[in-house]
Short mmCIF file of C-alpha atoms in Angstrom, two decimals:
data_model
loop_
_atom_site.label_atom_id
_atom_site.label_comp_id
_atom_site.label_asym_id
_atom_site.label_seq_id
_atom_site.Cartn_x
_atom_site.Cartn_y
_atom_site.Cartn_z
CA MET A 129 -19.03 5.08 -10.79
CA LYS A 130 -18.62 1.50 -9.67
CA LYS A 131 -21.42 -0.65 -11.05
CA GLN A 132 -22.76 -3.72 -9.28
CA LYS A 133 -22.22 -6.86 -11.37
CA LEU A 134 -23.59 -10.38 -11.23
CA SER A 135 -21.24 -13.22 -10.34
CA LYS A 136 -20.68 -16.08 -12.85
CA MET A 137 -22.93 -18.34 -10.78
CA GLN A 138 -25.71 -15.75 -10.69
CA LYS A 139 -25.40 -15.24 -14.46
CA GLY A 140 -25.58 -19.01 -14.98
CA LEU A 141 -28.65 -19.34 -12.78
CA LEU A 142 -30.37 -16.46 -14.54
CA ALA A 143 -29.60 -17.86 -18.00
CA GLY A 144 -30.73 -21.34 -16.91
CA TRP A 145 -33.94 -19.99 -15.45
CA SER A 146 -34.67 -17.96 -18.62
CA VAL A 147 -34.08 -20.96 -20.93
CA LEU A 148 -36.13 -23.28 -18.71
CA ASN A 149 -38.93 -20.74 -18.44
CA LEU A 150 -39.05 -20.20 -22.19
CA GLY A 151 -38.81 -23.94 -22.85
CA ILE A 152 -41.72 -24.83 -20.57
CA PHE A 153 -43.94 -22.10 -21.96
CA ILE A 154 -43.07 -23.03 -25.59
CA LEU A 155 -43.91 -26.67 -24.84
CA THR A 156 -47.27 -25.66 -23.39
CA GLY A 157 -47.93 -23.43 -26.39
CA HIS A 158 -47.72 -20.10 -24.57
CA TRP A 159 -44.39 -18.80 -25.89
CA LEU A 160 -45.45 -15.14 -25.68
CA MET A 161 -46.24 -15.51 -21.99
CA GLY A 162 -42.83 -17.12 -21.45
CA LEU A 163 -41.12 -14.29 -23.29
CA LEU A 164 -42.98 -11.73 -21.20
CA MET A 165 -42.07 -13.53 -17.96
CA THR A 166 -38.39 -13.55 -18.97
CA VAL A 167 -38.43 -9.86 -19.88
CA VAL A 168 -40.10 -9.01 -16.56
CA LEU A 169 -37.57 -11.06 -14.57
CA LEU A 170 -34.58 -9.54 -16.37
CA SER A 171 -36.02 -6.04 -15.88
CA LEU A 172 -36.44 -6.74 -12.17
CA VAL A 173 -32.82 -7.92 -11.91
CA ALA A 174 -31.64 -4.78 -13.75
CA LEU A 175 -33.74 -2.63 -11.43
CA ALA A 176 -32.37 -4.39 -8.35
CA LEU A 177 -28.81 -3.82 -9.56
CA ASN A 178 -29.57 -0.18 -10.24
CA VAL A 179 -31.07 0.26 -6.77
CA SER A 180 -28.08 -1.42 -5.10
CA ASP A 181 -25.82 0.97 -7.03
CA LYS A 182 -27.70 3.87 -5.53
CA MET A 183 -27.52 2.33 -2.07
CA ASN A 184 -23.72 2.30 -2.24
CA PRO A 185 -22.74 5.23 0.01
CA LYS A 186 -19.74 6.13 -2.17
CA VAL A 187 -21.91 6.86 -5.19
CA SER A 188 -25.08 7.71 -3.32
CA LYS A 189 -26.87 10.95 -4.04
CA PHE A 190 -28.39 10.80 -0.56
CA ASP A 191 -26.38 12.15 2.33
CA GLU A 192 -26.08 10.37 5.69
CA ARG A 193 -29.02 12.19 7.30
CA GLN A 194 -31.24 11.35 4.33
CA MET A 195 -30.15 7.70 4.47
CA ALA A 196 -31.05 7.58 8.18
CA LEU A 197 -34.46 9.11 7.41
CA ARG A 198 -35.01 6.59 4.61
CA THR A 199 -34.29 3.74 7.02
CA THR A 200 -36.85 5.20 9.43
CA SER A 201 -39.37 5.46 6.59
CA TYR A 202 -39.08 1.73 5.81
CA ARG A 203 -39.59 0.90 9.50
CA LEU A 204 -42.63 3.16 9.53
CA GLY A 205 -43.92 1.46 6.37
CA LEU A 206 -43.60 -1.96 7.98
CA LEU A 207 -45.45 -0.75 11.06
CA VAL A 208 -48.24 0.88 9.04
CA GLY A 209 -48.54 -2.22 6.83
CA LEU A 210 -48.79 -4.43 9.90
CA LEU A 211 -51.38 -2.21 11.57
CA ALA A 212 -53.38 -1.94 8.32
CA SER A 213 -53.42 -5.71 7.93
CA VAL A 214 -54.45 -6.33 11.54
CA PHE A 215 -57.09 -3.65 11.91
CA GLY A 216 -58.43 -3.75 8.35
CA MET A 217 -58.90 -7.52 8.30
CA TYR A 218 -62.68 -7.57 8.70
CA LEU A 219 -63.48 -4.18 7.22
CA PHE A 220 -63.31 -5.08 3.53
CA ALA A 221 -65.87 -6.87 1.39
CA GLU A 222 -63.28 -8.24 -1.07
CA VAL A 223 -59.88 -9.69 -0.21
CA ILE A 224 -58.25 -8.09 -3.28
CA ASP A 225 -59.41 -4.61 -2.18
CA PHE A 226 -57.98 -5.29 1.27
CA ALA A 227 -54.67 -6.25 -0.34
CA TYR A 228 -54.64 -3.04 -2.40
CA PHE A 229 -55.37 -1.08 0.78
CA ILE A 230 -52.39 -2.61 2.61
CA ILE A 231 -50.05 -1.99 -0.35
CA CYS A 232 -51.19 1.62 -0.77
CA ALA A 233 -51.09 2.36 2.98
CA THR A 234 -47.53 1.00 3.19
CA ILE A 235 -46.36 2.90 0.10
CA THR A 236 -47.99 6.10 1.35
CA ALA A 237 -46.27 5.75 4.73
CA VAL A 238 -42.83 5.09 3.20
CA VAL A 239 -42.87 7.62 0.37
CA GLY A 240 -44.95 10.16 2.31
CA PHE A 241 -42.49 10.17 5.20
CA GLN A 242 -39.57 10.49 2.78
CA ALA A 243 -41.32 13.33 0.92
CA LEU A 244 -42.13 15.11 4.17
CA THR A 245 -38.56 14.90 5.46
CA GLY A 246 -36.90 15.69 2.11
CA SER A 247 -35.26 12.30 1.78
CA HIS A 248 -37.19 10.90 -1.17
CA PHE A 249 -35.08 12.65 -3.78
CA GLY A 250 -31.32 13.05 -3.52
CA PHE A 251 -29.92 16.40 -2.45
CA ILE A 252 -28.35 16.94 -5.87
CA GLU A 253 -31.77 17.02 -7.52
CA LYS A 254 -32.99 20.44 -8.57
CA LYS A 255 -35.63 21.95 -6.32
CA LYS A 256 -37.84 22.78 -9.30
CA SER A 257 -37.90 19.20 -10.56
CA VAL A 258 -38.64 17.85 -7.08
CA LEU A 259 -41.50 20.30 -6.63
CA SER A 260 -42.95 19.60 -10.08
CA SER A 261 -42.88 15.84 -9.38
CA TYR A 262 -44.98 16.36 -6.26
CA ILE A 263 -47.35 18.68 -8.11
CA ILE A 264 -47.83 15.98 -10.78
CA PHE A 265 -48.63 13.51 -7.97
CA ILE A 266 -51.23 15.90 -6.54
CA ILE A 267 -52.84 16.59 -9.93
CA LEU A 268 -52.95 12.90 -10.84
CA GLY A 269 -54.37 11.92 -7.45
CA SER A 270 -56.96 14.71 -7.53
CA ILE A 271 -58.13 13.87 -11.06
CA LEU A 272 -58.46 10.16 -10.24
CA LEU A 273 -60.34 10.89 -7.02
CA PHE A 274 -62.58 13.39 -8.81
CA LEU A 275 -63.40 10.78 -11.47
CA TYR A 276 -64.24 8.35 -8.68
CA LEU A 277 -66.77 10.66 -7.03
CA GLY A 278 -70.20 9.11 -7.17
CA THR A 279 -69.17 6.07 -9.24
CA GLN A 280 -68.89 3.68 -6.32
CA GLN A 281 -70.25 3.34 -2.83
CA PHE A 282 -67.56 3.55 -0.18
CA MET A 283 -69.36 1.27 2.27
CA VAL A 284 -72.10 -1.30 1.93
CA ALA A 285 -73.53 -3.09 4.98
CA GLY A 286 -70.64 -2.03 7.19
CA GLU A 287 -67.95 -3.26 4.77
CA ILE A 288 -65.64 -1.14 2.62
CA THR A 289 -66.45 -1.84 -1.01
CA VAL A 290 -64.44 0.80 -2.84
CA ASP A 291 -61.87 -0.77 -5.19
CA GLY A 292 -58.05 -0.64 -5.30
CA VAL A 293 -57.73 2.31 -7.72
CA PHE A 294 -59.31 4.55 -5.08
CA TRP A 295 -56.53 3.72 -2.61
CA LEU A 296 -53.92 4.26 -5.31
CA ALA A 297 -55.38 7.69 -6.16
CA LEU A 298 -55.48 8.57 -2.46
CA ALA A 299 -51.85 7.45 -2.08
CA PHE A 300 -50.82 9.69 -5.02
CA LEU A 301 -52.61 12.66 -3.50
CA LEU A 302 -51.24 12.13 0.02
CA VAL A 303 -47.65 11.62 -1.17
CA GLY A 304 -47.89 14.77 -3.31
CA LEU A 305 -49.26 16.78 -0.39
CA CYS A 306 -46.54 15.44 1.94
CA GLY A 307 -43.93 16.48 -0.62
CA LEU A 308 -45.43 19.94 -0.94
CA VAL A 309 -45.52 20.42 2.85
CA GLY A 310 -41.95 19.10 3.13
CA ASN A 311 -40.79 21.57 0.48
CA LEU A 312 -42.51 24.52 2.17
CA LYS A 313 -41.08 23.43 5.55
CA ASN A 314 -37.54 23.32 4.20
CA LYS A 315 -37.68 26.70 2.49
CA MET B 134 -25.72 13.47 26.67
CA ALA B 135 -26.49 16.12 24.08
CA VAL B 136 -23.92 17.28 21.58
CA ILE B 137 -23.70 21.02 21.04
CA ASN B 138 -21.81 22.71 18.25
CA ARG B 139 -20.47 26.04 17.07
CA LEU B 140 -20.91 25.33 13.38
CA ARG B 141 -23.17 28.29 12.64
CA GLU B 142 -20.80 30.72 14.38
CA ILE B 143 -17.73 29.33 12.58
CA ARG B 144 -19.50 29.18 9.22
CA GLU B 145 -20.77 32.75 9.49
CA ALA B 146 -17.31 33.96 10.48
CA GLN B 147 -16.09 32.59 7.13
CA HIS B 148 -18.98 34.34 5.30
CA LEU B 149 -20.30 31.03 4.01
CA SER B 150 -23.98 30.29 3.46
CA GLN B 151 -25.51 26.97 4.49
CA GLY B 152 -25.91 26.10 0.83
CA GLN B 153 -22.25 26.81 0.04
CA LEU B 154 -21.02 24.72 2.95
CA ALA B 155 -23.41 21.93 1.98
CA GLU B 156 -21.99 21.93 -1.54
CA ILE B 157 -18.41 21.79 -0.23
CA LEU B 158 -19.20 18.88 2.10
CA ALA B 159 -21.45 17.10 -0.46
CA VAL B 160 -24.49 17.03 1.80
CA SER B 161 -27.89 18.74 1.64
CA ARG B 162 -28.48 22.27 2.93
CA GLN B 163 -31.10 20.78 5.25
CA THR B 164 -28.42 18.58 6.81
CA ILE B 165 -26.24 21.60 7.61
CA ASN B 166 -29.28 23.36 9.03
CA ALA B 167 -30.21 20.27 11.10
CA ILE B 168 -26.66 20.07 12.52
CA GLU B 169 -26.60 23.78 13.38
CA THR B 170 -29.94 23.63 15.14
CA GLY B 171 -28.97 20.48 17.05
CA LYS B 172 -31.62 18.34 15.38
CA TYR B 173 -29.05 15.99 13.89
CA ASN B 174 -25.65 14.80 15.10
CA PRO B 175 -23.30 14.18 12.17
CA SER B 176 -21.37 10.94 11.80
CA LEU B 177 -17.74 10.95 12.88
CA GLU B 178 -16.78 11.02 9.20
CA LEU B 179 -18.80 14.16 8.48
CA ALA B 180 -17.66 15.81 11.72
CA LEU B 181 -14.04 15.19 10.68
CA HIS B 182 -14.75 16.61 7.23
CA ILE B 183 -16.27 19.74 8.80
CA ALA B 184 -13.33 20.12 11.20
CA GLY B 185 -10.87 19.50 8.37
CA TYR B 186 -12.49 22.11 6.16
CA PHE B 187 -12.39 24.78 8.87
CA GLN B 188 -8.93 23.57 9.96
CA ARG B 189 -9.94 23.29 13.59
CA PRO B 190 -9.96 20.37 16.02
CA VAL B 191 -13.28 18.50 16.10
CA GLU B 192 -13.77 19.27 19.79
CA GLU B 193 -13.59 22.97 19.05
CA ILE B 194 -16.69 22.65 16.87
CA PHE B 195 -18.55 19.79 18.58
CA LYS B 196 -18.82 19.41 22.33
CA ILE B 197 -20.74 17.21 24.74
CA GLN B 198 -23.02 19.31 26.90
CA GLY B 199 -21.75 19.14 30.46
CA GLY B 200 -18.32 17.85 29.45
CA VAL B 201 -16.95 14.44 28.58
CA ALA B 202 -17.24 11.43 30.93
CA LYS B 203 -14.17 10.86 33.08
#
């Protein structure tokens, strides 16, 4: 399998950024924060390289139809995110809860569509593991939503006041259900 | 212009299941099913792989409904 590699310039920039980041944080007396920031950045770069490996059609575990469906899912996610941000603008009491809502709505649209059309997991994945992943999503979402029942008011004075974890739990549940329906549909 | 195909007929004549053909062509079973039911038109690359596997010309398996433009 051909692995994506960084160019010399990219490696230099990354090393420079890491040293500079650590240096500044050490000077300000927050070396642990600097270390954490560096670890997070390097993890993100590793993740990006891993993702680009998977996107390479020659080593991809997704076939061409799945890739086309995944492209559609990202378009759908953008549309849902845009609509959520336009129409939800004045519905929320707190800006942070509104932000969580947009993120969760977008993720639900992208992953939900992929789960529904069987393009979230590659075709080489075992059916049992795919199904159990979606069941875990459903259980997790249901438990979180159940724990939320009665703890918070959904709306106060015409504004949505429920916090971000609620939207995350709902996203888990919806994605799991989409996956389950997609699996039953493809049987 | 819709593309029609004889993939199901040709596959069944060879006593192959959708899953077996999918494994040979390195695609999902759902993709084979989508091609057979006309819900998805394969890329030229996949169409050539299918034709190559069954050792038939592509146009024998895939056709444009109503004939090609002249």
